[in-house]
XYZ file of C-alpha atoms in Angstrom:
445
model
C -3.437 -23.795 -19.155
C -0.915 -20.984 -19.205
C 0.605 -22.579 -22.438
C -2.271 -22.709 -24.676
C -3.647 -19.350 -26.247
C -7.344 -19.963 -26.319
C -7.346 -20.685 -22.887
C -5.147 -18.156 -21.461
C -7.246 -15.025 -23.138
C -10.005 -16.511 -22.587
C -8.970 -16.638 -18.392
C -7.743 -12.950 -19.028
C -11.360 -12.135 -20.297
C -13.278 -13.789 -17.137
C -10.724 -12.341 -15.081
C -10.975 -8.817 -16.557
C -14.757 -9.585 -16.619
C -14.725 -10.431 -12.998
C -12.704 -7.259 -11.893
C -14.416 -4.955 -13.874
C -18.035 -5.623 -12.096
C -16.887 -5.751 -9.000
C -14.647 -2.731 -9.541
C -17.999 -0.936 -10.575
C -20.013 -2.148 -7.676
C -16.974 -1.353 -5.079
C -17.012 2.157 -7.059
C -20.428 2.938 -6.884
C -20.708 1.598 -2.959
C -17.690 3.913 -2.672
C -19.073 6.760 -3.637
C -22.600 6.008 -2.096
C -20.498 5.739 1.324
C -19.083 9.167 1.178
C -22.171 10.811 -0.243
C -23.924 9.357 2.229
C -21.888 10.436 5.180
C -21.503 13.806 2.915
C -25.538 14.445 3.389
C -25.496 13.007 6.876
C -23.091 15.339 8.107
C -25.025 18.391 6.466
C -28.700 17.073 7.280
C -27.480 17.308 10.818
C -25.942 20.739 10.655
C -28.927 22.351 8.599
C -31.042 20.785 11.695
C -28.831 22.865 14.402
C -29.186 25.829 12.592
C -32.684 25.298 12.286
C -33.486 24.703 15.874
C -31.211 27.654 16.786
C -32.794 29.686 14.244
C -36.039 28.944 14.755
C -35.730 29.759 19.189
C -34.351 33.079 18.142
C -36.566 33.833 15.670
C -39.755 33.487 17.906
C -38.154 35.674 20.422
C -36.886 38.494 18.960
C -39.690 39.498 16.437
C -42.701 40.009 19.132
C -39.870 42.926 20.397
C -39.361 44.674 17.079
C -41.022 47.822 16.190
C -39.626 49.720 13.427
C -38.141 47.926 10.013
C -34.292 48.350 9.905
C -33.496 49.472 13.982
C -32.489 46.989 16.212
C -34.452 47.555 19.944
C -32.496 47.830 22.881
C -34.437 44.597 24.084
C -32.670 42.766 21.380
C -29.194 43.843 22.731
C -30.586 42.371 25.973
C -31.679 39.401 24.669
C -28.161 39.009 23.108
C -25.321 40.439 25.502
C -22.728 39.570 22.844
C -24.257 41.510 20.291
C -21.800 43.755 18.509
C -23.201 46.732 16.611
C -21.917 47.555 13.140
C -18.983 50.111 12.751
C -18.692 49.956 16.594
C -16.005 48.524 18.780
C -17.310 45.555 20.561
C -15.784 43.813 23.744
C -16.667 40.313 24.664
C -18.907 40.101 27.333
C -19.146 37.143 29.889
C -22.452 37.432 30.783
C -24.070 35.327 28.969
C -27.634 33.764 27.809
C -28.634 30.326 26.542
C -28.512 31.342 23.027
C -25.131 32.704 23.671
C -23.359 30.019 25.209
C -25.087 27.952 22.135
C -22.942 30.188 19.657
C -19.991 29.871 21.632
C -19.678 26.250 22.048
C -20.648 25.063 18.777
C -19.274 28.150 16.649
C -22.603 29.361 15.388
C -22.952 33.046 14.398
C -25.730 35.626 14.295
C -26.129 38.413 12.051
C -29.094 41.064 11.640
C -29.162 42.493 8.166
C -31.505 44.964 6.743
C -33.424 44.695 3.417
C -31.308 45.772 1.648
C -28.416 43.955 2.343
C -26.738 46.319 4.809
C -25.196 44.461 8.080
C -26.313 46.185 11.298
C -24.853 43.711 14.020
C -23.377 40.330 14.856
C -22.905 37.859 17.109
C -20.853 34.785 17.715
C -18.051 33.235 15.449
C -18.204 35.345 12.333
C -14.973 36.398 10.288
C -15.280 39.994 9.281
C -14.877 39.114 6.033
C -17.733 37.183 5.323
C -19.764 38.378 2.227
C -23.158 39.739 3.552
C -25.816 38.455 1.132
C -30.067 38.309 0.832
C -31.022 36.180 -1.325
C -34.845 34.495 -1.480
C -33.310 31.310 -0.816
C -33.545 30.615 2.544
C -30.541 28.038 2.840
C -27.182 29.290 1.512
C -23.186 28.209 1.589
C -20.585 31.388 1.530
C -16.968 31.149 1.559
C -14.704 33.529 3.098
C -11.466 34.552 1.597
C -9.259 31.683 3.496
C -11.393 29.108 1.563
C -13.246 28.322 5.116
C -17.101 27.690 3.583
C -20.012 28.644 5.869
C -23.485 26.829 6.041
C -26.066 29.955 6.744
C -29.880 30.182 7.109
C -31.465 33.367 6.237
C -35.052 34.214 8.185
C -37.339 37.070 7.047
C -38.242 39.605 10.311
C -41.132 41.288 10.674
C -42.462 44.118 13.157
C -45.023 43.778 15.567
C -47.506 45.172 12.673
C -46.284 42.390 10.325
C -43.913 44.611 8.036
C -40.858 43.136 6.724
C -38.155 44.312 9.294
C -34.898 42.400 7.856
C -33.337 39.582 7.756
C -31.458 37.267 10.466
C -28.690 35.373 9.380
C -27.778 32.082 11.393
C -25.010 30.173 10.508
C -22.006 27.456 11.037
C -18.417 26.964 9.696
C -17.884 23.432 7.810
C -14.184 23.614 8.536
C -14.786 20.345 10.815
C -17.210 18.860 7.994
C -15.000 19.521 5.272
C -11.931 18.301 7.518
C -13.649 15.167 8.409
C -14.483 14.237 4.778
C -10.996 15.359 3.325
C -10.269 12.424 5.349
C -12.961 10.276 4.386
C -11.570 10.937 0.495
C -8.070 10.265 0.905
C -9.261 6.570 3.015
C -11.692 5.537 -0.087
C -8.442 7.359 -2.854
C -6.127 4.785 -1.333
C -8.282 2.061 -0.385
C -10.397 1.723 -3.504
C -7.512 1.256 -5.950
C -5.716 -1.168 -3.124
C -9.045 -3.251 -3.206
C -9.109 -2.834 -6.864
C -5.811 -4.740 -6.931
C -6.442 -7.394 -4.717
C -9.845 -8.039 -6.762
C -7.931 -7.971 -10.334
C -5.726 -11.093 -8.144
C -8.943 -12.789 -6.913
C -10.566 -12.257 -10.520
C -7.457 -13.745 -12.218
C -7.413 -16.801 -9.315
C -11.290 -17.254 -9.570
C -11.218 -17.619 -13.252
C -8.434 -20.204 -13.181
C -10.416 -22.039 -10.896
C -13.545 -21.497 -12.953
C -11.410 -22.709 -16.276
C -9.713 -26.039 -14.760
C -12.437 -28.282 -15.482
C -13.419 -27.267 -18.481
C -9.453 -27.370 -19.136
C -9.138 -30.576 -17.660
C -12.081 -31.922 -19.828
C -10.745 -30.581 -22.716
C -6.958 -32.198 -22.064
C -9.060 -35.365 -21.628
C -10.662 -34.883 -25.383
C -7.389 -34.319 -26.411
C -5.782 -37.409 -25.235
C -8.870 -39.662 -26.316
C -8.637 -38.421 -29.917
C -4.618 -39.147 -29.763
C -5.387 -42.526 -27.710
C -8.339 -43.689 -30.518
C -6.326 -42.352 -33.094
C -3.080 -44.840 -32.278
C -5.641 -47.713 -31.729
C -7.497 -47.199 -34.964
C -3.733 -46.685 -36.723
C -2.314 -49.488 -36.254
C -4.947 -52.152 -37.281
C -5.682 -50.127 -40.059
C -1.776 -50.075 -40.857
C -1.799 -53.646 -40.651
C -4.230 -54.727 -42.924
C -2.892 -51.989 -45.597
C 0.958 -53.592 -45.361
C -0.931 -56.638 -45.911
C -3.204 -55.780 -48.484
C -0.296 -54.426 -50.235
C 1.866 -57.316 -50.436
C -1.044 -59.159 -51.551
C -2.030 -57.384 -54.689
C 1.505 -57.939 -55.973
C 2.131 -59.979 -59.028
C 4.142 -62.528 -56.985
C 1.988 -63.509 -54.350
C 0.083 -67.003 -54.413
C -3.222 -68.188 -53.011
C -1.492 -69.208 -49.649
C -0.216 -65.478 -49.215
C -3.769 -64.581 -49.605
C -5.036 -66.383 -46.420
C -2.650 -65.359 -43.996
C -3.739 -61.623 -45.481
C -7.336 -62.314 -45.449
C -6.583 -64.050 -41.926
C -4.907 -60.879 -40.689
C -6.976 -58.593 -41.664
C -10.021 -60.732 -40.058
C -7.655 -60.521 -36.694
C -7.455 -56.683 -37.506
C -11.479 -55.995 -37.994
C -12.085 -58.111 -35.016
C -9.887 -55.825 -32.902
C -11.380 -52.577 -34.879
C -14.849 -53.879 -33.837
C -14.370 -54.595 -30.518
C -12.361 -50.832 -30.040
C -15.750 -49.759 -31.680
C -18.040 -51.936 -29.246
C -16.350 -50.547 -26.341
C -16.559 -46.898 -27.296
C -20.092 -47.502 -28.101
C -21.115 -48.831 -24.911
C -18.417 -45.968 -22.763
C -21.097 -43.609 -24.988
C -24.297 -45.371 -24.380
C -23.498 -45.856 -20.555
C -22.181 -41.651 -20.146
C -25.605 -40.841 -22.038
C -27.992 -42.755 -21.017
C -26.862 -44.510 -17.583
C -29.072 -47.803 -16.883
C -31.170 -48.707 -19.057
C -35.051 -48.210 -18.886
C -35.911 -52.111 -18.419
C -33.782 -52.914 -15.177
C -34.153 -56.607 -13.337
C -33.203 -58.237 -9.611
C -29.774 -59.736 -10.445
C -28.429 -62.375 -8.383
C -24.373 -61.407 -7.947
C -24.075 -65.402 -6.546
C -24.843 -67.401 -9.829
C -23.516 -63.996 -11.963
C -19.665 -64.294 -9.925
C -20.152 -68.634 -10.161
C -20.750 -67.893 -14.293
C -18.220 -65.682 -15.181
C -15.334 -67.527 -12.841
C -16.833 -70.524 -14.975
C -16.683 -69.088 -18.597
C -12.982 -67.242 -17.495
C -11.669 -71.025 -16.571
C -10.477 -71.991 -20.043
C -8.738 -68.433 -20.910
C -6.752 -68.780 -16.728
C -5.918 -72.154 -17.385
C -4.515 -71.442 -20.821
C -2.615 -68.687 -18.883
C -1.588 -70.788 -16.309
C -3.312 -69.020 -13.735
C -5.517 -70.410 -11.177
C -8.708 -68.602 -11.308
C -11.246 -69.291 -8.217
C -14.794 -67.845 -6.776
C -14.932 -67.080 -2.674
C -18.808 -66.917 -1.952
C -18.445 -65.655 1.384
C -22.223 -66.691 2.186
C -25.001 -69.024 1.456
C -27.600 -66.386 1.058
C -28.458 -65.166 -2.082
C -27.330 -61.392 -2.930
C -29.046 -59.486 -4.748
C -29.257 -56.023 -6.622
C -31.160 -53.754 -8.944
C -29.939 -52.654 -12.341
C -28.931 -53.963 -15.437
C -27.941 -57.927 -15.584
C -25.557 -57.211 -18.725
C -23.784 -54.496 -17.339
C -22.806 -56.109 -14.106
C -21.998 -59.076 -16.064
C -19.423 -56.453 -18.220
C -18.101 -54.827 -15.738
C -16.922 -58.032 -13.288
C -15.766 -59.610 -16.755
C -13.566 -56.600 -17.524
C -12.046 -56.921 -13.932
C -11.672 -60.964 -14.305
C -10.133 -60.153 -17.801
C -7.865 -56.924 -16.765
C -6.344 -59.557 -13.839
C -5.511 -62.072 -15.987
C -4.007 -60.374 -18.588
C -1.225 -58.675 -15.858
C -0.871 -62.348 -13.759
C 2.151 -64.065 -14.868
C 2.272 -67.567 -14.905
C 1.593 -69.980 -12.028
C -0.311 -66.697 -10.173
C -3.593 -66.441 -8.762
C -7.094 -64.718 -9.046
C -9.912 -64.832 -7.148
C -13.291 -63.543 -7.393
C -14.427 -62.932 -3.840
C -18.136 -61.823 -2.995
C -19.540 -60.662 0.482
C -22.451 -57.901 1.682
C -22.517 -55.679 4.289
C -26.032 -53.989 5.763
C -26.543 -51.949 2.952
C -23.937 -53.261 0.041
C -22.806 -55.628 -2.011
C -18.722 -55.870 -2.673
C -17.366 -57.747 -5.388
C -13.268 -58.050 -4.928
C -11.445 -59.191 -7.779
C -8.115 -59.874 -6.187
C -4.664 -61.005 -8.266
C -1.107 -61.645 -7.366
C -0.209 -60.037 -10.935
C 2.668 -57.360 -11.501
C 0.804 -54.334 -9.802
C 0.163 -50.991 -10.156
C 2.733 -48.262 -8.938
C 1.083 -45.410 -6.653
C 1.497 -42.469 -8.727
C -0.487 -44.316 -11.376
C -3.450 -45.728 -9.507
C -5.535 -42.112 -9.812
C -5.215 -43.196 -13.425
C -6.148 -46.631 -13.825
C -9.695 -45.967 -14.941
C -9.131 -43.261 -17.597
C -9.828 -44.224 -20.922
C -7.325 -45.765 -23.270
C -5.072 -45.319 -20.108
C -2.321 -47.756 -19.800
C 0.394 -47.885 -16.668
C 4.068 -46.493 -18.189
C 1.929 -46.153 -21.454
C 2.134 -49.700 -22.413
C 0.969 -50.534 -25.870
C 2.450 -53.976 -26.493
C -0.488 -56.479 -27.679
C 0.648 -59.438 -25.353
C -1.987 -57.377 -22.612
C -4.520 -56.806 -25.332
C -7.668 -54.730 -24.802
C -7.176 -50.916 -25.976
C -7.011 -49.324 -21.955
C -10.938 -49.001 -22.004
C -11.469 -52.345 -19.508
C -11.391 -50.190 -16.133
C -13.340 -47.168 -18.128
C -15.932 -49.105 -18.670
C -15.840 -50.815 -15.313
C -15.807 -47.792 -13.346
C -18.878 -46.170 -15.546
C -21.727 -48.877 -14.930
C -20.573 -49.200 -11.430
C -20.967 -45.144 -11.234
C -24.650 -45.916 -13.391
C -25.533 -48.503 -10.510
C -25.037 -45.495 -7.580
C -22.151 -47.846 -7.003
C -18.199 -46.954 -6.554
C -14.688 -48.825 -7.564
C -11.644 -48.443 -6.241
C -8.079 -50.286 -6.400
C -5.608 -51.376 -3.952
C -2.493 -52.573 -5.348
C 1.551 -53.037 -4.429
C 3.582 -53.311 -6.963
C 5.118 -56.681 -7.724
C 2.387 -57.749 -5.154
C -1.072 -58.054 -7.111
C -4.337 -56.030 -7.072
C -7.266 -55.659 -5.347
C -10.339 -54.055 -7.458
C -13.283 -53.368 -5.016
C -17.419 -52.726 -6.457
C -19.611 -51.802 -4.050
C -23.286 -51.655 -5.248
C -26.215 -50.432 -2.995
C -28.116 -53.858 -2.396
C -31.716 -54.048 -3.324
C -34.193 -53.089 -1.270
C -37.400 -55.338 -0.499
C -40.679 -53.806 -0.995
């Protein structure tokens, strides 16, 4: 496949279209994977500060009175709280909400409406940019690149006046750490699985190709196969023709042409017949009208009507009826009666002198078998998974004492295929053959 053109950019299309969907589809899962975990992550932090937010919220504003002062109940409620421009100290007492900031590094910050910080709590650089904004939700970074995620809550006094805002809030630096991580996995392992999918693709393809490869290898050898059998008849009966139609030949040179070429058209029309019923039988399979066929008288026939052409041969052609009971199957009387011909015929033609063939017939519960056995030349291994391919011939012979055009076995194997049936070969070389039918036996209604 590698050597012909078509084939091979045609494999590098299916390939590249293979890779290239599943490429996209590994891309897009890729980046729905780290989105995913992306939002997860953050839907789970933005719920923390919620429920954080939302305690303190409902117990500091009952205690405020005036908008912009911090009460000294606040302070209470948060020991750690650290007024602005003051020195603070860390204190070890302690609250809930305090121990909440310190193990989980959330932070607290009061700031007035106007934007002006007047205390903190918790994890906080000192740095951080102090904004109000009407968006609740916001994400600041400080100046070492270290984002926050911070929740902004409107305060109001006792009398419902806006008081200020409190700030609650969370660095990402584990978040962001986490999914640096996350990137570099999917950075190296997309374009590693990209790789081993452009292989796959390019293996897949091949696979996908090889029959239709293989089928077209077989065109190509039947066109050069029918072309050599339809050249050298044809070849013939020109080089005869020719000689003919000179000014020396005489009325006996004329017979032996017009007796050659009759030899020629009979072998043209019997190549023809052959391909014509390979066609009819790959088309159509068995015909519409099919009939019981006893194999018993069909075998006792055909050994019968193959006596003259074994004798003639010298071979001693016999039938082995291995029982009394008629056997009988379903299909088409003609065919069968082809395809055991074609075996009787393909067994004489490669039995030398004083040999043997014999037709042997026998059942089992459910089949028929026909053996065609000879003690002939045989067939070498390595060209038995051949035998049956058309114009096929073992070592490519082409010599005329065998006759036939390698389309005996073809044909053979293709009615017993149209009959659910199967053939196969046994065969030592310089031994003889063995060609086995089995054909499903017919079933009484």
């Amino acid at each position: 496949m590698k050597h012909n053109r078509v084939f091979h950019t045609t494999r590098l299309r299916l390939a590249g279209l293979y890779a290239g969907t599943m490429g996209f589809i590994l891309t897009l899962c890729a980046v729905g994977f780290y989105e995913a975990m992306a939002y997860s992550h953050v839907s789970e932090l933005n719920h923390r500060i919620e429920s954080v937010a939302g305690t303190l919220h409902d117990g500091l504003e009952a205690s405020l009175q005036q908008p912009g002062k911090l009460e000294p109940i606040v302070q209470e409620f948060i020991p750690s709280l650290c007024i602005a421009r003051t020195t603070c100290a860390y204190k070890s007492t302690a609250t809930h909400y305090l121990g909440v900031f310190q193990e989980y590094g959330y932070y607290i910050r009061f700031v007035t409406l106007s934007g002006q910080l007047l205390a903190s709590a918790g994890e906080i650089p000192t740095d951080l940019p102090v904004r109000v904004e009407t968006e609740p939700w916001q994400t600041l970074e400080a100046p070492d690149r270290t984002r926050y995620k911070q929740l902004s809550l409107l305060l109001k006094t006792a009398n419902q006046d806006a008081w200020g805002y409190m700030q609650v809030g969370r660095s990402l630096s584990d978040i962001d750490g986490h999914m640096v991580w996350v990137r570099l996995i999917l950075l190296i392992g997309l374009p590693t699985a990209m790789l081993l999918v452009a292989i796959a693709s390019w293996w897949l393809a091949g696979q996908a190709m090889l029959p239709v490869y293989r089928s077209y290898r077989q065109m190509q050898q039947f066109t050069a196969d029918a072309a050599h059998e339809l050249r050298t008849p044809l070849a013939t009966i020109r080089a005869n023709l020719e000689s003919t139609l000179t000014p020396d030949a005489t009325d006996a040179d004329a017979w032996d042409t017009l007796r050659t070429v009759e030899r020629q058209n009979g072998r043209l029309s019997r190549l023809v017949h052959d391909l014509l019923v390979l066609s009819r039988v790959d088309l159509q399979g068995l015909p519409a009208k099919q009939e019981s066929c006893n194999l018993n008288d069909l075998v006792n026939d055909l050994v019968e009507e193959f006596s003259a052409l074994a004798i003639a041969s010298n071979i001693s052609l016999t039938a082995d009826i291995q029982t009394n009971t008629p056997i009988t199957v379903f299909g088409s009387e003609e065919q069968l009666y082809r395809l055991v011909a074609n075996l009787i015929t393909n067994a004489i033609q490669y039995t030398p002198a004083s040999g043997q063939v014999i037709v042997h017939l026998k059942r089992d519960d459910h089949h028929a078998l026909i053996q065609v056995q000879d003690t002939g030349i045989g067939i070498p291994s390595k060209e038995q998974a051949r035998i049956f391919d058309r114009f096929y011939r073992v070592n490519s012979d082409r010599s005329r004492h065998t006759g036939g055009a390698g389309l005996g076995l073809a044909i053979a194997q293709a009615i017993a295929k149209a009959h659910q049936g199967t053939i196969q070969v046994k065969s030592e070389l310089g031994k003889g053959s063995t060609f086995t039918v089995q054909l499903p036996l017919r079933k009484d209604k």
